[in-house]
Coordinates of N, CA and C in Angstrom, one line a residue:
X1 N -7.6 8.8 -10.6 CA -6.6 9.7 -10.1 C -7.3 11.1 -9.8
X2 N -7.9 11.2 -8.7 CA -8.6 12.5 -8.3 C -9.2 12.5 -7.0
X3 N -9.8 13.6 -6.6 CA -10.5 13.8 -5.4 C -11.9 14.2 -5.7
X4 N -12.9 13.4 -5.2 CA -14.3 13.7 -5.4 C -14.8 14.2 -4.1
X5 N -15.6 15.3 -4.2 CA -16.2 15.9 -3.0 C -17.7 15.6 -3.2
X6 N -18.3 14.9 -2.2 CA -19.7 14.5 -2.2 C -20.5 15.2 -1.1
X7 N -21.7 15.5 -1.4 CA -22.7 16.0 -0.4 C -23.4 14.7 0.1
X8 N -23.3 14.5 1.4 CA -24.0 13.3 1.9 C -25.0 13.7 3.0
X9 N -25.6 14.9 2.8 CA -26.7 15.2 3.7 C -27.9 14.2 3.6
X10 N -28.0 13.6 2.5 CA -28.9 12.4 2.4 C -28.1 11.2 2.1
X11 N -27.7 10.4 3.1 CA -26.7 9.3 2.9 C -27.2 8.3 1.9
X12 N -28.5 8.2 1.7 CA -29.0 7.2 0.7 C -28.8 7.7 -0.7
X13 N -28.6 9.0 -0.9 CA -28.4 9.5 -2.3 C -27.2 10.6 -2.3
X14 N -26.0 10.1 -2.1 CA -24.9 11.0 -2.2 C -24.8 11.8 -3.5
X15 N -24.5 13.0 -3.5 CA -24.5 13.8 -4.7 C -23.1 14.4 -4.9
X16 N -22.6 14.3 -6.2 CA -21.3 14.8 -6.5 C -21.3 16.4 -6.5
X17 N -20.4 17.0 -5.7 CA -20.3 18.5 -5.6 C -19.3 18.9 -6.6
X18 N -18.1 18.3 -6.6 CA -17.0 18.7 -7.5 C -16.0 17.5 -7.6
X19 N -15.1 17.7 -8.5 CA -14.0 16.7 -8.7 C -12.7 17.4 -9.1
X20 N -11.6 17.0 -8.5 CA -10.3 17.6 -8.8 C -9.5 16.4 -9.3
X21 N -9.0 16.5 -10.6 CA -8.3 15.4 -11.2 C -6.8 15.6 -11.1
X22 N -6.1 14.5 -10.7 CA -4.6 14.5 -10.7 C -4.1 13.9 -12.1
X23 N -2.9 14.1 -12.4 CA -2.4 13.6 -13.7 C -2.5 12.1 -13.7
X24 N -2.8 11.5 -14.9 CA -2.9 10.1 -15.1 C -1.6 9.4 -14.9
X25 N -1.6 8.3 -14.2 CA -0.3 7.5 -14.0 C -0.7 6.1 -13.7
X26 N -0.1 5.2 -14.5 CA -0.4 3.8 -14.3 C 0.9 3.0 -14.1
X27 N 0.9 2.1 -13.1 CA 2.0 1.2 -12.8 C 1.5 0.0 -12.1
X28 N 1.6 -1.1 -12.6 CA 1.0 -2.3 -12.0 C 1.7 -2.6 -10.6
X29 N 1.0 -3.1 -9.7 CA 1.6 -3.5 -8.4 C 1.0 -2.7 -7.3
X30 N 1.6 -1.5 -7.0 CA 1.2 -0.7 -5.9 C -0.1 0.1 -6.3
X31 N -1.0 0.2 -5.4 CA -2.2 0.9 -5.6 C -2.8 1.4 -4.3
X32 N -2.3 2.5 -3.8 CA -2.6 3.0 -2.5 C -3.1 4.5 -2.6
X33 N -4.3 4.7 -2.0 CA -4.9 6.0 -2.1 C -5.4 6.5 -0.7
X34 N -5.3 7.8 -0.4 CA -5.8 8.2 0.9 C -6.1 9.7 0.8
X35 N -7.0 10.2 1.6 CA -7.3 11.7 1.6 C -7.6 12.0 3.1
X36 N -7.1 13.2 3.5 CA -7.5 13.7 4.8 C -7.7 15.2 4.7
X37 N -8.6 15.8 5.5 CA -9.0 17.2 5.4 C -8.6 17.9 6.7
X38 N -8.0 19.1 6.6 CA -7.7 19.9 7.8 C -8.1 21.4 7.3
X39 N -9.2 21.9 7.8 CA -9.6 23.2 7.5 C -9.9 23.4 6.0
X40 N -9.2 24.3 5.3 CA -9.5 24.6 3.9 C -8.7 23.7 3.0
X41 N -8.0 22.7 3.5 CA -7.1 22.0 2.7 C -7.3 20.5 2.8
X42 N -7.2 19.8 1.7 CA -7.2 18.3 1.7 C -5.9 17.8 1.2
X43 N -5.3 16.8 1.9 CA -4.1 16.2 1.4 C -4.5 14.9 0.8
X44 N -3.9 14.6 -0.4 CA -4.3 13.4 -1.1 C -3.0 12.6 -1.4
X45 N -3.0 11.3 -1.0 CA -1.9 10.4 -1.4 C -2.3 9.6 -2.6
X46 N -1.5 9.6 -3.7 CA -1.9 9.0 -5.0 C -0.8 8.1 -5.5
X47 N -0.5 7.1 -4.7 CA 0.5 6.1 -5.1 C 1.8 6.7 -5.7
X48 N 2.2 6.3 -6.9 CA 3.4 6.9 -7.6 C 3.3 8.3 -8.0
X49 N 2.0 8.8 -8.1 CA 1.8 10.2 -8.5 C 2.2 11.2 -7.4
X50 N 2.3 10.7 -6.2 CA 2.8 11.6 -5.1 C 1.8 12.0 -4.2
X51 N 2.1 13.1 -3.5 CA 1.3 13.7 -2.4 C 0.8 15.0 -3.0
X52 N -0.5 15.4 -2.8 CA -1.1 16.6 -3.3 C -1.7 17.4 -2.2
X53 N -1.6 18.7 -2.2 CA -2.4 19.6 -1.3 C -3.4 20.3 -2.2
X54 N -4.7 20.2 -1.8 CA -5.8 20.7 -2.5 C -6.5 21.8 -1.7
X55 N -6.6 23.0 -2.2 CA -7.4 24.0 -1.5 C -8.9 23.7 -1.8
X56 N -9.6 23.5 -0.7 CA -11.1 23.2 -0.8 C -11.9 24.2 -0.1
X57 N -11.4 25.5 0.0 CA -12.2 26.6 0.6 C -13.5 26.7 -0.1
X58 N -13.5 26.6 -1.4 CA -14.7 26.6 -2.2 C -14.9 25.2 -2.7
X59 N -15.9 24.5 -2.0 CA -16.0 23.1 -2.3 C -16.4 22.8 -3.7
X60 N -17.0 23.8 -4.4 CA -17.4 23.6 -5.8 C -16.2 23.8 -6.8
X61 N -15.1 24.3 -6.3 CA -13.9 24.5 -7.2 C -12.6 24.2 -6.4
X62 N -12.4 22.9 -6.2 CA -11.1 22.5 -5.5 C -9.9 22.8 -6.5
X63 N -8.8 23.2 -5.9 CA -7.6 23.6 -6.7 C -6.4 23.0 -6.1
X64 N -5.6 22.3 -6.9 CA -4.3 21.7 -6.4 C -3.3 22.9 -6.3
X65 N -2.8 23.0 -5.0 CA -1.8 24.1 -4.8 C -0.4 23.6 -4.6
X66 N -0.2 22.3 -4.4 CA 1.1 21.7 -4.3 C 1.1 20.3 -4.6
X67 N 2.3 19.8 -5.1 CA 2.4 18.4 -5.4 C 3.9 18.0 -5.1
X68 N 4.1 16.8 -4.6 CA 5.5 16.3 -4.4 C 5.5 14.8 -4.7
X69 N 6.3 14.4 -5.7 CA 6.5 13.0 -5.9 C 7.7 12.6 -5.1
X70 N 7.8 11.3 -4.7 CA 8.9 10.8 -3.9 C 10.1 10.4 -4.9
X71 N 11.2 10.1 -4.3 CA 12.4 9.8 -5.0 C 12.2 8.5 -5.8
X72 N 13.0 8.3 -6.9 CA 12.9 7.1 -7.6 C 13.8 6.1 -6.9
X73 N 13.3 4.9 -6.5 CA 14.2 3.9 -5.8 C 15.2 3.4 -6.8
X74 N 16.3 3.0 -6.2 CA 17.4 2.5 -7.0 C 16.9 1.3 -7.8
X75 N 17.2 1.3 -9.1 CA 16.9 0.2 -10.0 C 15.4 0.3 -10.5
X76 N 14.7 1.3 -10.2 CA 13.3 1.4 -10.6 C 13.2 2.6 -11.6
X77 N 12.1 2.6 -12.3 CA 11.9 3.7 -13.3 C 10.9 4.7 -12.9
X78 N 10.1 4.4 -11.8 CA 9.0 5.4 -11.4 C 9.3 5.9 -10.0
X79 N 8.8 7.1 -9.6 CA 8.9 7.5 -8.2 C 8.3 6.5 -7.3
X80 N 8.8 6.5 -6.1 CA 8.3 5.5 -5.0 C 6.9 5.8 -4.8
X81 N 6.2 4.8 -4.3 CA 4.7 4.9 -4.0 C 4.5 5.5 -2.6
X82 N 3.5 6.4 -2.5 CA 3.1 6.9 -1.2 C 2.3 5.8 -0.5
X83 N 2.9 5.3 0.5 CA 2.1 4.2 1.3 C 1.2 4.8 2.3
X84 N 1.4 6.0 2.8 CA 0.5 6.6 3.7 C 1.1 8.0 4.1
X85 N 0.4 8.8 4.9 CA 0.9 10.1 5.3 C 0.2 10.5 6.6
X86 N 0.9 11.5 7.2 CA 0.3 12.1 8.4 C 0.7 13.6 8.4
X87 N -0.2 14.5 8.8 CA 0.0 15.9 8.7 C 0.6 16.4 10.0
X88 N 1.6 17.2 9.9 CA 2.2 17.9 11.1 C 2.0 19.4 10.9
X89 N 2.6 20.2 11.7 CA 2.4 21.7 11.6 C 3.3 22.2 10.4
X90 N 2.7 22.4 9.3 CA 3.4 22.9 8.1 C 4.2 21.9 7.4
X91 N 4.0 20.6 7.7 CA 4.7 19.5 7.0 C 3.7 18.4 6.8
X92 N 4.1 17.5 5.9 CA 3.4 16.2 5.7 C 4.4 15.1 5.8
X93 N 4.2 14.2 6.7 CA 5.1 13.0 6.9 C 4.6 12.0 5.9
X94 N 5.4 11.6 5.0 CA 5.0 10.7 3.9 C 5.8 9.4 4.0
X95 N 5.1 8.2 4.0 CA 5.8 6.9 4.1 C 6.0 6.4 2.6
X96 N 7.2 6.3 2.2 CA 7.5 5.7 0.9 C 7.5 4.2 1.0
X97 N 7.0 3.5 0.0 CA 6.9 2.1 0.1 C 8.3 1.5 0.1
X98 N 9.3 2.1 -0.5 CA 10.6 1.5 -0.6 C 11.7 2.5 -0.1
X99 N 11.3 3.8 0.1 CA 12.4 4.8 0.4 C 12.3 5.4 1.8
X100 N 11.4 4.8 2.6 CA 11.3 5.3 4.0 C 10.5 6.5 4.2
X101 N 10.8 7.2 5.3 CA 10.0 8.4 5.7 C 10.5 9.7 5.0
X102 N 9.6 10.4 4.5 CA 9.9 11.7 3.9 C 9.2 12.8 4.6
X103 N 9.8 14.0 4.9 CA 9.2 15.1 5.5 C 9.0 16.2 4.4
X104 N 7.8 16.5 4.0 CA 7.5 17.4 2.9 C 7.0 18.7 3.5
X105 N 7.6 19.8 3.2 CA 7.2 21.1 3.7 C 5.8 21.5 3.0
X106 N 4.8 21.8 3.8 CA 3.5 22.2 3.3 C 2.9 23.2 4.3
X107 N 3.3 24.5 4.1 CA 2.9 25.5 5.1 C 1.3 25.6 5.3
X108 N 0.6 25.1 4.3 CA -0.9 25.2 4.4 C -1.5 24.3 5.4
X109 N -0.9 23.2 5.7 CA -1.5 22.1 6.5 C -1.3 22.3 8.0
X110 N -2.2 21.7 8.8 CA -2.1 21.7 10.2 C -2.0 20.3 10.7
X111 N -1.5 20.1 12.0 CA -1.3 18.8 12.5 C -2.6 18.0 12.7
X112 N -2.4 16.7 12.7 CA -3.5 15.8 13.1 C -3.7 15.9 14.6
X113 N -4.6 15.1 15.2 CA -4.8 15.1 16.6 C -3.5 14.8 17.3
X114 N -3.1 15.5 18.3 CA -1.9 15.3 19.1 C -2.1 14.1 20.0
X115 N -1.0 13.4 20.2 CA -1.0 12.2 21.1 C -0.1 12.6 22.3
X116 N -0.4 12.0 23.4 CA 0.5 12.2 24.6 C 1.9 11.8 24.3
X117 N 2.9 12.3 25.1 CA 4.3 12.0 24.9 C 4.6 10.6 25.0
X118 N 3.8 9.8 25.7 CA 4.1 8.4 25.8 C 3.6 7.6 24.6
X119 N 4.4 6.8 23.9 CA 3.9 6.1 22.8 C 2.9 5.0 23.2
X120 N 2.0 4.7 22.3 CA 1.0 3.7 22.7 C 1.7 2.3 22.8
X121 N 1.2 1.5 23.7 CA 1.7 0.1 23.8 C 1.0 -0.8 22.8
X122 N 1.8 -1.4 21.9 CA 1.3 -2.2 20.8 C 1.6 -3.7 21.2
X123 N 0.6 -4.5 21.5 CA 0.9 -5.9 21.9 C 1.4 -6.7 20.7
X124 N 2.0 -7.8 21.0 CA 2.4 -8.7 19.8 C 1.1 -9.2 19.2
X125 N 1.2 -9.6 17.9 CA 0.0 -10.1 17.3 C -0.4 -11.4 17.9
X126 N -1.7 -11.7 18.0 CA -2.1 -12.9 18.7 C -1.8 -14.1 17.8
X127 N -1.5 -15.2 18.5 CA -1.3 -16.4 17.8 C -2.7 -16.9 17.2
X128 N -2.6 -17.5 16.0 CA -3.9 -17.9 15.4 C -4.5 -19.0 16.3
X129 N -5.8 -19.0 16.3 CA -6.6 -20.1 17.1 C -6.9 -21.2 16.1
X130 N -5.9 -22.1 15.9 CA -6.1 -23.2 14.9 C -6.8 -24.4 15.5
X131 N -7.7 -25.0 14.8 CA -8.3 -26.3 15.3 C -7.2 -27.3 15.6
X132 N -7.5 -28.3 16.4 CA -6.6 -29.3 16.8 C -6.1 -30.1 15.5
X133 N -4.8 -30.3 15.4 CA -4.3 -31.0 14.2 C -3.9 -30.2 13.1
X134 N -4.2 -28.9 13.1 CA -3.8 -27.9 12.1 C -2.5 -27.2 12.4
X135 N -1.7 -26.9 11.4 CA -0.5 -26.1 11.6 C -0.5 -24.9 10.6
X136 N 0.2 -23.9 10.9 CA 0.2 -22.7 10.0 C 1.7 -22.4 9.6
X137 N 1.8 -22.0 8.3 CA 3.1 -21.5 7.8 C 2.9 -20.1 7.4
X138 N 3.7 -19.2 8.0 CA 3.5 -17.7 7.7 C 4.7 -17.2 7.0
X139 N 4.6 -17.0 5.6 CA 5.7 -16.5 4.9 C 5.6 -15.0 4.8
X140 N 6.7 -14.4 4.3 CA 6.7 -13.0 4.0 C 5.8 -12.9 2.7
X141 N 5.0 -11.9 2.6 CA 4.2 -11.7 1.4 C 2.9 -12.5 1.5
X142 N 2.0 -12.2 0.5 CA 0.7 -12.9 0.5 C 0.8 -14.3 -0.2
X143 N 0.1 -15.2 0.3 CA 0.0 -16.5 -0.4 C -1.0 -16.5 -1.5
X144 N -0.5 -16.7 -2.8 CA -1.4 -16.6 -3.9 C -1.7 -18.0 -4.5
X145 N -0.7 -19.0 -4.4 CA -0.9 -20.3 -5.0 C 0.0 -21.3 -4.4
X146 N -0.3 -22.5 -4.4 CA 0.5 -23.6 -3.9 C 0.5 -24.8 -4.9
X147 N 1.7 -25.3 -5.1 CA 1.9 -26.5 -6.0 C 2.5 -27.6 -5.2
X148 N 1.9 -28.8 -5.1 CA 2.4 -29.9 -4.3 C 3.2 -30.8 -5.2
X149 N 4.3 -31.3 -4.6 CA 5.2 -32.4 -5.2 C 5.5 -33.4 -4.0
X150 N 4.7 -34.4 -3.9 CA 4.8 -35.3 -2.8 C 4.5 -34.6 -1.5
X151 N 5.5 -34.6 -0.5 CA 5.3 -33.9 0.7 C 6.0 -32.5 0.8
X152 N 6.3 -32.0 -0.4 CA 6.9 -30.6 -0.5 C 5.9 -29.7 -1.2
X153 N 5.7 -28.5 -0.7 CA 4.9 -27.5 -1.3 C 5.7 -26.4 -1.8
X154 N 5.4 -25.9 -3.0 CA 6.0 -24.7 -3.5 C 4.9 -23.6 -3.4
X155 N 5.2 -22.5 -2.8 CA 4.2 -21.5 -2.5 C 4.6 -20.2 -3.1
X156 N 3.6 -19.6 -3.9 CA 3.8 -18.3 -4.6 C 3.4 -17.3 -3.5
X157 N 4.3 -16.5 -3.0 CA 4.1 -15.6 -1.9 C 4.2 -14.1 -2.3
X158 N 3.7 -13.7 -3.5 CA 3.7 -12.3 -3.9 C 5.1 -11.7 -3.8
X159 N 5.2 -10.6 -3.1 CA 6.5 -10.0 -3.0 C 7.6 -10.8 -2.2
X160 N 7.1 -11.9 -1.5 CA 8.0 -12.7 -0.8 C 8.6 -13.8 -1.6
X161 N 8.3 -13.9 -2.9 CA 9.0 -14.9 -3.8 C 8.3 -16.3 -3.7
X162 N 9.1 -17.3 -4.0 CA 8.7 -18.7 -4.0 C 9.3 -19.3 -2.7
X163 N 8.4 -19.9 -1.9 CA 8.8 -20.6 -0.7 C 8.7 -22.1 -0.9
X164 N 9.7 -22.9 -0.5 CA 9.6 -24.3 -0.5 C 9.4 -24.8 0.9
X165 N 8.3 -25.5 1.1 CA 7.8 -25.9 2.5 C 7.6 -27.4 2.6
X166 N 8.2 -28.0 3.6 CA 8.0 -29.4 3.9 C 6.6 -29.6 4.6
X167 N 5.8 -30.5 4.1 CA 4.5 -30.8 4.7 C 4.6 -32.2 5.3
X168 N 4.5 -32.3 6.6 CA 4.6 -33.6 7.3 C 4.1 -33.4 8.7
X169 N 4.7 -34.2 9.6 CA 4.3 -34.0 11.0 C 4.5 -32.6 11.5
X170 N 5.4 -31.9 10.8 CA 5.7 -30.5 11.1 C 5.8 -29.7 9.8
X171 N 5.1 -28.6 9.7 CA 5.2 -27.7 8.5 C 6.4 -26.9 8.7
X172 N 7.4 -27.0 7.8 CA 8.7 -26.3 8.0 C 9.1 -25.7 6.7
X173 N 9.5 -24.4 6.7 CA 10.1 -23.8 5.6 C 11.5 -24.3 5.3
X174 N 11.8 -24.6 4.0 CA 13.1 -25.2 3.6 C 13.9 -24.2 2.9
X175 N 13.3 -23.4 2.0 CA 14.1 -22.4 1.2 C 13.1 -21.3 0.7
X176 N 13.8 -20.2 0.3 CA 13.1 -19.1 -0.3 C 13.8 -18.7 -1.5
X177 N 13.1 -18.6 -2.7 CA 13.7 -18.1 -3.9 C 13.1 -16.8 -4.2
X178 N 13.9 -15.7 -4.1 CA 13.3 -14.4 -4.5 C 12.9 -14.3 -5.9
X179 N 12.0 -13.5 -6.3 CA 11.5 -13.3 -7.6 C 11.7 -11.8 -8.0
X180 N 11.7 -11.5 -9.3 CA 11.9 -10.2 -9.8 C 10.6 -9.4 -9.5
X181 N 9.4 -10.0 -9.8 CA 8.1 -9.4 -9.6 C 7.3 -10.1 -8.6
X182 N 6.0 -9.8 -8.5 CA 5.2 -10.5 -7.5 C 4.9 -11.9 -8.0
X183 N 5.2 -12.9 -7.2 CA 4.9 -14.3 -7.5 C 3.4 -14.6 -7.3
X184 N 2.7 -14.7 -8.4 CA 1.2 -14.8 -8.3 C 0.7 -16.2 -8.6
X185 N 1.5 -17.1 -9.2 CA 1.1 -18.5 -9.4 C 2.4 -19.3 -9.5
X186 N 2.2 -20.6 -9.2 CA 3.3 -21.5 -9.2 C 2.8 -22.9 -9.7
X187 N 3.6 -23.6 -10.5 CA 3.3 -24.9 -10.9 C 4.6 -25.7 -10.9
X188 N 4.6 -27.0 -10.7 CA 5.8 -27.9 -10.8 C 5.6 -28.9 -11.9
X189 N 6.7 -29.2 -12.6 CA 6.7 -30.3 -13.6 C 8.1 -30.9 -13.6
X190 N 8.1 -32.2 -13.2 CA 9.4 -33.0 -13.1 C 10.3 -32.2 -12.2
X191 N 11.5 -31.8 -12.7 CA 12.5 -31.1 -11.8 C 12.4 -29.6 -11.9
X192 N 11.3 -29.1 -12.5 CA 11.2 -27.6 -12.7 C 10.0 -27.0 -11.9
X193 N 10.3 -25.8 -11.5 CA 9.3 -25.0 -10.8 C 9.0 -23.8 -11.7
X194 N 7.7 -23.6 -12.1 CA 7.4 -22.5 -13.0 C 6.6 -21.4 -12.2
X195 N 6.9 -20.2 -12.4 CA 6.3 -19.1 -11.6 C 5.8 -18.0 -12.6
X196 N 4.5 -17.6 -12.3 CA 4.0 -16.4 -13.0 C 4.2 -15.2 -12.1
X197 N 4.9 -14.2 -12.7 CA 5.2 -13.0 -11.9 C 4.4 -11.8 -12.5

């Protein structure tokens, strides 16, 4: 939980110039970090710890000048995680993992590179180039584990829960069982499905 400033004039031997520590905070699951510099200020995103503005005018003595944690999502005990941010003129746009877009006043910061008024064209994601005879099943969440029972697969899909998938001439999703935490492993025994969250 901090910002390290390194001298990379010799890229083969980076040298620590200074370190600015944020408060310790631990919560399993989300783990997102980012830093961006504009002039004499660095903005640092530190997951549930929030967004920090650090004065780096003296690179040997960085100083935190502002901090903002996001709202606590309904039913949770910690502030929302900072998923990413962008700097505007006197504001930081912060993406909350569960609470959407936040606009945080930060008079010290300046905008990032301006884009033309026309938004960029983002093409649809390309279809996977699968070898002949292969099929793909694309669930919500990451695939962590699969347990087979005959021609049915139970798939642990992280935040996407447990998916039941028919495996045959066609790979087809049959059901989704939401989980409380991240579904990281799955096993089947007789009529039971066991999940590690």
